[in-house]
PDB file of C-alpha atoms in Angstrom:
ATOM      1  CA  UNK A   1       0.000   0.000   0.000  1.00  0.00           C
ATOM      2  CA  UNK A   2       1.597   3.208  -1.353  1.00  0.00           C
ATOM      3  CA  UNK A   3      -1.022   5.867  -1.300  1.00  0.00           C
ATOM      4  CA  UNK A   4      -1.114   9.623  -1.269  1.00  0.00           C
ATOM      5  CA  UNK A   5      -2.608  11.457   2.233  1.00  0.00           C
ATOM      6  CA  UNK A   6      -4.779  14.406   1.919  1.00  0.00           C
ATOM      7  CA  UNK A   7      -7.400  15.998   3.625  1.00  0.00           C
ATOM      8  CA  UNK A   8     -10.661  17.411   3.319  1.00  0.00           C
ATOM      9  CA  UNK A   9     -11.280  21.265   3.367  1.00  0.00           C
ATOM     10  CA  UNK A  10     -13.643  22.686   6.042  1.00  0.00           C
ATOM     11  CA  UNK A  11     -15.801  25.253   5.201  1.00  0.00           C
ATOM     12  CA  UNK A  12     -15.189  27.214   8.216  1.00  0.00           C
ATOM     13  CA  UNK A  13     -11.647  27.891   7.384  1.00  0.00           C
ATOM     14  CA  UNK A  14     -10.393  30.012   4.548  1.00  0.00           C
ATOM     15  CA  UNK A  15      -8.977  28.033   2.347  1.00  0.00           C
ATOM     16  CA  UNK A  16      -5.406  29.639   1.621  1.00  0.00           C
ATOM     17  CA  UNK A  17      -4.780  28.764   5.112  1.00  0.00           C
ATOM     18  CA  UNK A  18      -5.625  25.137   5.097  1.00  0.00           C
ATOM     19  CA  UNK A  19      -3.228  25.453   1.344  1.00  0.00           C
ATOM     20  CA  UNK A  20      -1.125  26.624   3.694  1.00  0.00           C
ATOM     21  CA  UNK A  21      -0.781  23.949   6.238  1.00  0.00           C
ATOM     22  CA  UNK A  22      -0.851  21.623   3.752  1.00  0.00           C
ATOM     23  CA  UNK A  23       2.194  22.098   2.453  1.00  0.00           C
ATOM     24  CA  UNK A  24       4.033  22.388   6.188  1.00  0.00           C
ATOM     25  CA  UNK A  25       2.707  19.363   7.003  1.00  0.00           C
ATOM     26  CA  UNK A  26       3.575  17.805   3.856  1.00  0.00           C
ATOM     27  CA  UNK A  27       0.367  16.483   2.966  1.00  0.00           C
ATOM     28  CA  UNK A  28       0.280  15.769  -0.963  1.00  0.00           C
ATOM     29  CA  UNK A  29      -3.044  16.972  -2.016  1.00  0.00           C
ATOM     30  CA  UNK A  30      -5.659  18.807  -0.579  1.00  0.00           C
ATOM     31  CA  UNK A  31      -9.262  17.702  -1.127  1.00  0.00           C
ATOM     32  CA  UNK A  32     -11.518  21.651  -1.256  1.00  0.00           C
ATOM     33  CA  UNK A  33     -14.872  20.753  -0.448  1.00  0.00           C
ATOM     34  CA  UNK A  34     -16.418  22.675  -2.909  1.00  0.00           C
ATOM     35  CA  UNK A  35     -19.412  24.390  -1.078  1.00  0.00           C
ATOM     36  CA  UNK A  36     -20.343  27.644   0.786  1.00  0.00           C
ATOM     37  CA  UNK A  37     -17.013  29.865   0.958  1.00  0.00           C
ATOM     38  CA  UNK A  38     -15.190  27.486  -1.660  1.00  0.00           C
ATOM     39  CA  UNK A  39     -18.209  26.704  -4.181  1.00  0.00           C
ATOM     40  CA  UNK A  40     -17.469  26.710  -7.553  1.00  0.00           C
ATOM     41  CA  UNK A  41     -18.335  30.638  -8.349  1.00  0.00           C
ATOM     42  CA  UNK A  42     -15.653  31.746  -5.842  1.00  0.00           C
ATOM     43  CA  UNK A  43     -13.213  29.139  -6.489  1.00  0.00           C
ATOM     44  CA  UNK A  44     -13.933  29.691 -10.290  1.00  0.00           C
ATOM     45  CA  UNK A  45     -13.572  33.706  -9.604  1.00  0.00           C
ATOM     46  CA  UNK A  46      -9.879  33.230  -8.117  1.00  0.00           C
ATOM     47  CA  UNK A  47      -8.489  30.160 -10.427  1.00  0.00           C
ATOM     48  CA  UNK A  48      -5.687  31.353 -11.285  1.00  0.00           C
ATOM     49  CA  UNK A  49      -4.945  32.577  -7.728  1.00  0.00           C
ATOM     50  CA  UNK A  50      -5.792  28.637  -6.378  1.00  0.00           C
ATOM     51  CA  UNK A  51      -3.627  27.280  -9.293  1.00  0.00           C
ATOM     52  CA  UNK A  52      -0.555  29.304  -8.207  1.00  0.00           C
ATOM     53  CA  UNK A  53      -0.657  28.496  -4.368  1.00  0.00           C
ATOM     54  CA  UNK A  54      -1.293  24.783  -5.739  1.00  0.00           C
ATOM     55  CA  UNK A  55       1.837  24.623  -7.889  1.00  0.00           C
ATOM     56  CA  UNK A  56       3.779  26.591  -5.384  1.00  0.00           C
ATOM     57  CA  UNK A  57       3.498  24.158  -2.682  1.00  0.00           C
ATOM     58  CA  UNK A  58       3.513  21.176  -4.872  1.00  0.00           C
ATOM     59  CA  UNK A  59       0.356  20.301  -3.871  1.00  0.00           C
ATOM     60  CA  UNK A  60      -2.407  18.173  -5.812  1.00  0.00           C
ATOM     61  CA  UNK A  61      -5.733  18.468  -5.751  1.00  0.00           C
ATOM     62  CA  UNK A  62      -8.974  16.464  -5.405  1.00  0.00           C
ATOM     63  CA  UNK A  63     -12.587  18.112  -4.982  1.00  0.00           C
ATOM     64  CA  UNK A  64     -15.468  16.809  -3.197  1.00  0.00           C
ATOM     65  CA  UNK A  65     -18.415  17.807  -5.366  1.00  0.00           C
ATOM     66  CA  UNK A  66     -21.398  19.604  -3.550  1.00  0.00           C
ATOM     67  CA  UNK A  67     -24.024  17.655  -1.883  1.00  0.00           C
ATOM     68  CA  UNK A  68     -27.157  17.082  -1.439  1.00  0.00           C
ATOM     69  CA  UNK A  69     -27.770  17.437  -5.037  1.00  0.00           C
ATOM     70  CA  UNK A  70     -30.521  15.585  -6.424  1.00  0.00           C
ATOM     71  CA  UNK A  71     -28.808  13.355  -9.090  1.00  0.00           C
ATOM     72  CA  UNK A  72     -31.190  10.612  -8.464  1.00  0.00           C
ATOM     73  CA  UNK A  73     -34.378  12.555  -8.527  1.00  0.00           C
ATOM     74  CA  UNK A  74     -37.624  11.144  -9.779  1.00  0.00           C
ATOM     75  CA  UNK A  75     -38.593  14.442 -11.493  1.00  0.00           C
ATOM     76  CA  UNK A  76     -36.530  15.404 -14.343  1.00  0.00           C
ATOM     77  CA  UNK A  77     -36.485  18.529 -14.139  1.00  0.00           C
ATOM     78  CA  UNK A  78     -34.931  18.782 -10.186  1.00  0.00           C
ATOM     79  CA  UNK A  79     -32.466  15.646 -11.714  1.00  0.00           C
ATOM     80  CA  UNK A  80     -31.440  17.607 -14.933  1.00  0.00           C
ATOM     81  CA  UNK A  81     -30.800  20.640 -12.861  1.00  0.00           C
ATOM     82  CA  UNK A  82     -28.541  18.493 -10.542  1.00  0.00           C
ATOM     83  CA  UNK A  83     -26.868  17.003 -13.178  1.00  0.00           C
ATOM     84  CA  UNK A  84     -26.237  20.550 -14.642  1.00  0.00           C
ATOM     85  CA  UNK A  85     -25.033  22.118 -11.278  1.00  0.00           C
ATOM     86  CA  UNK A  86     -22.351  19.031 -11.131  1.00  0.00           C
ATOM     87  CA  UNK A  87     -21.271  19.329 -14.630  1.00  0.00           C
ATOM     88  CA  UNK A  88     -19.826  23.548 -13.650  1.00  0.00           C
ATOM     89  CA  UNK A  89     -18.281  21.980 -10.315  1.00  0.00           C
ATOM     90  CA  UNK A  90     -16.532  19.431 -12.844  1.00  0.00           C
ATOM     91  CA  UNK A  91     -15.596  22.242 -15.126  1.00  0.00           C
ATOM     92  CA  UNK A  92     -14.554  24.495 -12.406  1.00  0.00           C
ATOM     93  CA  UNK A  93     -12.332  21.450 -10.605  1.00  0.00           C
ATOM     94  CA  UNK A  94     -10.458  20.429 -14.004  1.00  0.00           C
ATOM     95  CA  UNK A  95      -9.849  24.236 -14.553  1.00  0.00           C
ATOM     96  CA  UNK A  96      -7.970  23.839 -11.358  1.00  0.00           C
ATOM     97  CA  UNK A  97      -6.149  20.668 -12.284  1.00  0.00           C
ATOM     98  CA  UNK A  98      -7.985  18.679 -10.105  1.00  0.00           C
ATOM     99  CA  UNK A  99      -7.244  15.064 -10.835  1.00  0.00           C
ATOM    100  CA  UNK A 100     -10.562  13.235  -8.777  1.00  0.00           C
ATOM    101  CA  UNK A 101     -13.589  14.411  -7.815  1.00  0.00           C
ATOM    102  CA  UNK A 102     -15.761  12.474  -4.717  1.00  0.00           C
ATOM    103  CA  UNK A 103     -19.444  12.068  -5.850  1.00  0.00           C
ATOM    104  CA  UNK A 104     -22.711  11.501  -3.300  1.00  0.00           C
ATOM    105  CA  UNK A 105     -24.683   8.867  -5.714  1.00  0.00           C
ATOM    106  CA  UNK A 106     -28.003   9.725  -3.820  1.00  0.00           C
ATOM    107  CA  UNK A 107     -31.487  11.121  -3.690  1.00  0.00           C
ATOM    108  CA  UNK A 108     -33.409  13.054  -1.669  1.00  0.00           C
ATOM    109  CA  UNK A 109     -36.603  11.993  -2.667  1.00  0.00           C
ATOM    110  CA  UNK A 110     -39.752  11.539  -0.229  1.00  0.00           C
ATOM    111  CA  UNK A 111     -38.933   7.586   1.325  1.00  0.00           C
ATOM    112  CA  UNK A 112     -42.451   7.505   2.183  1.00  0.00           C
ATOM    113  CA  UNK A 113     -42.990   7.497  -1.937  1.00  0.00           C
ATOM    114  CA  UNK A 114     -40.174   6.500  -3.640  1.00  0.00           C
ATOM    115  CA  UNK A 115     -38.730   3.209  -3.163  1.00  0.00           C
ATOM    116  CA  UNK A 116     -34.678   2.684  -3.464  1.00  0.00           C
ATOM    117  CA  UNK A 117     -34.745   0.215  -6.083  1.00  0.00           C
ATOM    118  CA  UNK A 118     -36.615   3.254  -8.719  1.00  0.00           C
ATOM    119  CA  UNK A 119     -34.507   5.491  -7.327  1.00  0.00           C
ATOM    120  CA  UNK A 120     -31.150   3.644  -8.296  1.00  0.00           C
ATOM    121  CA  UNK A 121     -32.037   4.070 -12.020  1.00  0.00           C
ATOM    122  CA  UNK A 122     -32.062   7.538 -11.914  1.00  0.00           C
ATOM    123  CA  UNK A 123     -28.570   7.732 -10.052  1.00  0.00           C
ATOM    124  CA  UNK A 124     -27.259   4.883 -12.476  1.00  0.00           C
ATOM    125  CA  UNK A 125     -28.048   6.985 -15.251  1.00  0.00           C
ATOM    126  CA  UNK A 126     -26.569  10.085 -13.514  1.00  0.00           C
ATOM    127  CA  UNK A 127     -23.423   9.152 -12.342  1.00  0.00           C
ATOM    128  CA  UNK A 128     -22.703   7.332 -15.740  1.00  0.00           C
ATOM    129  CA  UNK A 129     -23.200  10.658 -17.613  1.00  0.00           C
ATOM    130  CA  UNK A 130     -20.787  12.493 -14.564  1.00  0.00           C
ATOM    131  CA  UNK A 131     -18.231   9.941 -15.255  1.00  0.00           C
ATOM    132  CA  UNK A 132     -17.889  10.281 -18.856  1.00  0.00           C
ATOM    133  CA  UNK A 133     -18.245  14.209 -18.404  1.00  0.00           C
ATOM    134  CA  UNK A 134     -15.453  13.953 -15.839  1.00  0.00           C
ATOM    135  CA  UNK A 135     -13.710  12.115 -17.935  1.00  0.00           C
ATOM    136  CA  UNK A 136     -13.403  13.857 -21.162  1.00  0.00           C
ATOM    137  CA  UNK A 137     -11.545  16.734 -18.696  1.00  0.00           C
ATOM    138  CA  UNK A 138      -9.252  14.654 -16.882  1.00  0.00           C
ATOM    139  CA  UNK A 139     -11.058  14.508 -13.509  1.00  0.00           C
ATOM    140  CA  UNK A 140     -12.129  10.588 -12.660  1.00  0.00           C
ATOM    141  CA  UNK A 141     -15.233  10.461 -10.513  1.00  0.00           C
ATOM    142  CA  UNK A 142     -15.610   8.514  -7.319  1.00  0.00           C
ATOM    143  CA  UNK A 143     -18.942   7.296  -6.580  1.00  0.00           C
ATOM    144  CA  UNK A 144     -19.195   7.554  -2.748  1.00  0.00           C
ATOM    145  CA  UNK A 145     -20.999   4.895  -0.319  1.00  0.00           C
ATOM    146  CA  UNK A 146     -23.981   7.031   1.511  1.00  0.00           C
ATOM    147  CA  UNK A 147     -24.972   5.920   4.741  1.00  0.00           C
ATOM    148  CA  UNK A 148     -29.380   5.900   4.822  1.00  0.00           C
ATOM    149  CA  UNK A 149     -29.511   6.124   1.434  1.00  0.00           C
ATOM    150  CA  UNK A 150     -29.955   4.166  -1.924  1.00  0.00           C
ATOM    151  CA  UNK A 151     -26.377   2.901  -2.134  1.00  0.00           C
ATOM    152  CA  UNK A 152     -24.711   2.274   1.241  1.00  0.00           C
ATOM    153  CA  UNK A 153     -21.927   0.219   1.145  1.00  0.00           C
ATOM    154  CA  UNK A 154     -24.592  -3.007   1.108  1.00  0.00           C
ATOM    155  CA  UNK A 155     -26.111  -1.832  -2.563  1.00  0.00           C
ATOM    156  CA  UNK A 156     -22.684   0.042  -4.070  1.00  0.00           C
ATOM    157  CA  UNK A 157     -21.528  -3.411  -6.137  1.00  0.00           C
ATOM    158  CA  UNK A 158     -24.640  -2.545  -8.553  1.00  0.00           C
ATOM    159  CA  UNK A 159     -23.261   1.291  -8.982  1.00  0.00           C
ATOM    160  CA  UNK A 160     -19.825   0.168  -9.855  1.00  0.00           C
ATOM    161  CA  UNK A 161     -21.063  -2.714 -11.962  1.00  0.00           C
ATOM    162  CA  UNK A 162     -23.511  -0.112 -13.793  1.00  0.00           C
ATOM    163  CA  UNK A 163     -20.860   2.622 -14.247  1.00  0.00           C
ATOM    164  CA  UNK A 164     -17.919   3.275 -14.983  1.00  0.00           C
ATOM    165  CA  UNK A 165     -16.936   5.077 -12.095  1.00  0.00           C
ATOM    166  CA  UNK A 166     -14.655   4.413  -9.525  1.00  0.00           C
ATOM    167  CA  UNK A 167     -15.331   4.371  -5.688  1.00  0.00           C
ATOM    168  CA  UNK A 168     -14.842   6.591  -2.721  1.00  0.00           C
ATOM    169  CA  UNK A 169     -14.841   4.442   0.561  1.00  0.00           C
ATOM    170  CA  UNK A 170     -15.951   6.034   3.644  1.00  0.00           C
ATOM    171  CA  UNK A 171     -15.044   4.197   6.612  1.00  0.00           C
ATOM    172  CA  UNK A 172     -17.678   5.880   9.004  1.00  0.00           C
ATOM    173  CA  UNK A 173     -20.393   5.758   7.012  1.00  0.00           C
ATOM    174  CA  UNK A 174     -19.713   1.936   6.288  1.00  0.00           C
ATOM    175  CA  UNK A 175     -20.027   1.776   9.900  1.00  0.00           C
ATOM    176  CA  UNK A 176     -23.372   3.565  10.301  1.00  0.00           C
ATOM    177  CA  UNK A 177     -24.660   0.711   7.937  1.00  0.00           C
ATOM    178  CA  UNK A 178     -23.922  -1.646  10.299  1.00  0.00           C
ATOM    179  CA  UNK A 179     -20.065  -2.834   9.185  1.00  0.00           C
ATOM    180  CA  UNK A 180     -17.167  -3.700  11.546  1.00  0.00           C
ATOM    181  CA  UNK A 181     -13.572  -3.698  10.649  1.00  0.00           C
ATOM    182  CA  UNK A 182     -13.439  -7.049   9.636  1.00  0.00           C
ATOM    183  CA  UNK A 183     -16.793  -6.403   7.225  1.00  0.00           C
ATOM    184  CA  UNK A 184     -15.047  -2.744   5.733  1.00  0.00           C
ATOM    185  CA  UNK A 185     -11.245  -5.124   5.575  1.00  0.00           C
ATOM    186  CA  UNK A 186     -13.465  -7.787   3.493  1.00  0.00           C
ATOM    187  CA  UNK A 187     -15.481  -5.195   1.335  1.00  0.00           C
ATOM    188  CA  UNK A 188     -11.996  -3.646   0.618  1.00  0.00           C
ATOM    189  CA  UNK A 189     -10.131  -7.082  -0.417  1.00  0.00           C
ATOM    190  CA  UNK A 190     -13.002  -7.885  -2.820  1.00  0.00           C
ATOM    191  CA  UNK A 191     -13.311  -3.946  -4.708  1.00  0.00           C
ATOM    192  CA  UNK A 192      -9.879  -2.619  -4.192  1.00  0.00           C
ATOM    193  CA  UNK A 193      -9.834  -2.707  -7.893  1.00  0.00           C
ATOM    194  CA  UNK A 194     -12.695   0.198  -8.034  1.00  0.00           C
ATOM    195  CA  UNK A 195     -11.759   2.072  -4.550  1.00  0.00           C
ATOM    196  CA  UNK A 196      -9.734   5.151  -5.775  1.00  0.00           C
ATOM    197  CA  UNK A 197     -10.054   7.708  -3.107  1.00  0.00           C
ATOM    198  CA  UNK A 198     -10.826   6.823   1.335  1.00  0.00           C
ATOM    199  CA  UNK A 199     -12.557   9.055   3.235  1.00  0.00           C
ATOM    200  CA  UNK A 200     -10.803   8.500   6.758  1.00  0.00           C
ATOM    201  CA  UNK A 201     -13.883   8.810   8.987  1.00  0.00           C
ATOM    202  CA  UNK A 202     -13.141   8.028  12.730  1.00  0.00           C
ATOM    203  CA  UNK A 203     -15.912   7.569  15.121  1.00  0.00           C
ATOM    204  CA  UNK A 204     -17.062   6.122  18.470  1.00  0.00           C
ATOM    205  CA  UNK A 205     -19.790   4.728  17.980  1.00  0.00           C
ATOM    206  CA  UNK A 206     -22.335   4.017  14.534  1.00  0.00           C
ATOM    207  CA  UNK A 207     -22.417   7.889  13.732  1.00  0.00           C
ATOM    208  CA  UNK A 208     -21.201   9.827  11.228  1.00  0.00           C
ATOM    209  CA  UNK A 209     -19.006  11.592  14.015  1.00  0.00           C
ATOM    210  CA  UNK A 210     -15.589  12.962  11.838  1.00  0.00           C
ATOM    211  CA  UNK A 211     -13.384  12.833  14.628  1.00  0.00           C
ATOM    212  CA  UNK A 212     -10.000  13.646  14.770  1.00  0.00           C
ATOM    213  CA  UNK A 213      -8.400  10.659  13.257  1.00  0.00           C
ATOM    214  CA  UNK A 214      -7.088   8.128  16.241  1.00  0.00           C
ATOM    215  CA  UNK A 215      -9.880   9.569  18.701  1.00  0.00           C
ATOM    216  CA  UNK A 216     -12.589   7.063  17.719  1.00  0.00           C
ATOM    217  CA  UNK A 217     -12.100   3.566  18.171  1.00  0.00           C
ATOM    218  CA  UNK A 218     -13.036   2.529  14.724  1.00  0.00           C
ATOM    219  CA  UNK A 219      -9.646  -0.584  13.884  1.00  0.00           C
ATOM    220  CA  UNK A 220      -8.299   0.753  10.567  1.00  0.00           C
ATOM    221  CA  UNK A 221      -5.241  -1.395  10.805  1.00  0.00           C
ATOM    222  CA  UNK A 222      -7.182  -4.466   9.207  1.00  0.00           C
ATOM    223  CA  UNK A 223      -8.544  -2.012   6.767  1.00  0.00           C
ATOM    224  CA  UNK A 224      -5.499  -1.286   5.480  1.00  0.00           C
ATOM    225  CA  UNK A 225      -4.206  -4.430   5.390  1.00  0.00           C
ATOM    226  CA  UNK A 226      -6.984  -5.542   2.906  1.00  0.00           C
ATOM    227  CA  UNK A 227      -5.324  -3.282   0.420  1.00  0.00           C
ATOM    228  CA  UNK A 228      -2.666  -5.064  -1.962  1.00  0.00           C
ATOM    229  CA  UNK A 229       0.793  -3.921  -1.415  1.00  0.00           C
ATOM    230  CA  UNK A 230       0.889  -2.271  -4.808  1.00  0.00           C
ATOM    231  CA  UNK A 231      -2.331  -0.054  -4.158  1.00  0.00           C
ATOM    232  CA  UNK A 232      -1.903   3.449  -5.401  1.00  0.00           C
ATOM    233  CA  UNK A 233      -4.901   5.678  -3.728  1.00  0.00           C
ATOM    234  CA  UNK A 234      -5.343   8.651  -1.891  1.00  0.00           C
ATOM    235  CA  UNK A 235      -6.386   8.661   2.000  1.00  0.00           C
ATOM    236  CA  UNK A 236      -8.324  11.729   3.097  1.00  0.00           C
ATOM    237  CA  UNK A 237      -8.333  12.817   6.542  1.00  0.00           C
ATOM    238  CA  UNK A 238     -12.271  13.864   6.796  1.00  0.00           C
ATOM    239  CA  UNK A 239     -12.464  15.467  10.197  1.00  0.00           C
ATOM    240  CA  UNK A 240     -15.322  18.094  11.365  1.00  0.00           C
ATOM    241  CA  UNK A 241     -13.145  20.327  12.937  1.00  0.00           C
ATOM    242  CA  UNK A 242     -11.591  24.011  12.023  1.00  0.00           C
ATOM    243  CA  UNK A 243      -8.801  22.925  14.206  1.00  0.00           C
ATOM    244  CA  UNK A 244      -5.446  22.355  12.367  1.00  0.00           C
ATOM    245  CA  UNK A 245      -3.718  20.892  15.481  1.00  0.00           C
ATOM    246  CA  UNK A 246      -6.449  18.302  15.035  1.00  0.00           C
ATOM    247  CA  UNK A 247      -5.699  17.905  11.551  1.00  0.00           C
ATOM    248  CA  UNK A 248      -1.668  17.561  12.462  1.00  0.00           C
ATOM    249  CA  UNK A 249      -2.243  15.400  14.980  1.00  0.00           C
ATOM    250  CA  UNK A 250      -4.473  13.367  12.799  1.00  0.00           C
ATOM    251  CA  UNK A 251      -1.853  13.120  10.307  1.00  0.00           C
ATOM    252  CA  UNK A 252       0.738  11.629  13.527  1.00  0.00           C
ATOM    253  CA  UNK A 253      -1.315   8.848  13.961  1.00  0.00           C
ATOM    254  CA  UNK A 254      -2.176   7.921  10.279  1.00  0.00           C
ATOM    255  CA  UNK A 255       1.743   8.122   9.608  1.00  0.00           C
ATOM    256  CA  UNK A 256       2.091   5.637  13.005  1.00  0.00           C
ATOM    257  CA  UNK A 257      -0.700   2.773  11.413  1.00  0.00           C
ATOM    258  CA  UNK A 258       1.201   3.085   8.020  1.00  0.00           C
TER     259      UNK A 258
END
């Protein structure tokens, strides 16, 4: 296992700051979270500022495309609008160089009305059209597994077999479906072939908690493990926090397990 560490943006931060601590902590890629402060008008509006911090500290870059939007909608209209909005983040990312960008393959449609099976056709046909639109501009889409939703981690082998997209694997929200370690280390062994990109998502308990990496007692070791040797990903650090002492002391204890 050789992969690239990043982490993800938070919005509550400016972002030439996090840039910034990237680079001292010699992370390899940041991964801007591409909503509020750092949606795609602003980050589109100072490209060629982003692009010159980028190079300057060596760092890469991966996005994590806005959510909730309704790619999976039943009504056409709300789903071509979603598709739309995605297709200017994807411009907007590759402008930057961005080289991935994480994808939520979900709906928010009524559960009462709208069973997941219907819904899954909709975000099939969605995420295929992302994919190839990514694609064509250099940036390769990872489908992410949603907790509560149409494709958790139980339902994502139909996504991936439907699509040509490759996977983002979040390790908390595998765990608010119900998996262990030894259930996210299996999941791993069998798609490690389609996971790209991690989202490193510590918690406690079966929440979606984003704790400082280390401070939850989720077992990543076996995780890992389940990776072949010659795996080539990136790790994101995806922590709720402002806090860059959490972030660097995140990064401590990810550098200890590897």
């Amino acid at each position: 296992m050789n992969p690239r560490i990043g982490f993800v943006t938070s919005v509550a931060s400016e972002l030439d700051r996090q840039l910034n601590f990237a680079a001292a902590g010699d992370f390899d890629y940041v991964e801007v979270l591409m909503d509020g402060p750092h949606a795609h008008e602003t980050l589109a509006s100072r490209a060629s500022d982003v692009r010159a911090t980028l190079a300057d500290h060596g760092l890469d870059l991966v996005v994590h495309l806005p959510f909730p939007t309704d790619i999976g909608s039943p009504y056409p209209g709300v789903r071509d609008g979603a598709i739309e909005t995605q297709r200017t983040c994807i411009d907007v990312a590759a402008d930057l160089g961005a080289e991935k960008g994480v994808l939520h393959p979900e709906s928010s449609a009524w559960e009462v009305a709208w069973e997941d099976a219907a819904l899954r056709d909709h975000i099939d046909a969605s995420v295929a059209d992302l994919t190839a639109y990514g694609a064509d501009r250099g940036l390769e889409i990872c489908a992410e597994n949603i907790f509560d939703s149409a494709y958790t981690i139980e339902h994502i082998d139909r996504l991936l077999a439907n699509t040509d997209a490759s996977m983002t694997l979040d390790t908390g929200h595998a765990r608010v479906t119900g998996y262990d370690a030894a259930d996210t280390a299996a999941f791993v062994a069998d798609h490690a072939d389609r996971i790209s990109h991690v989202h490193l998502n510590d918690t406690r308990r079966p929440a979606d908690e984003h704790l400082p990496f280390g401070a939850g007692n989720l077992d990543f070791e076996p995780i890992f493990e389940a990776f072949p040797s010659g795996w080539t990903g990136t790790l994101s650090l995806e922590i709720g926090t402002r806090s860059l002492e959490y972030l660097e002391y995140s990064r401590s204890h990810l550098d200890e397990l590897l």
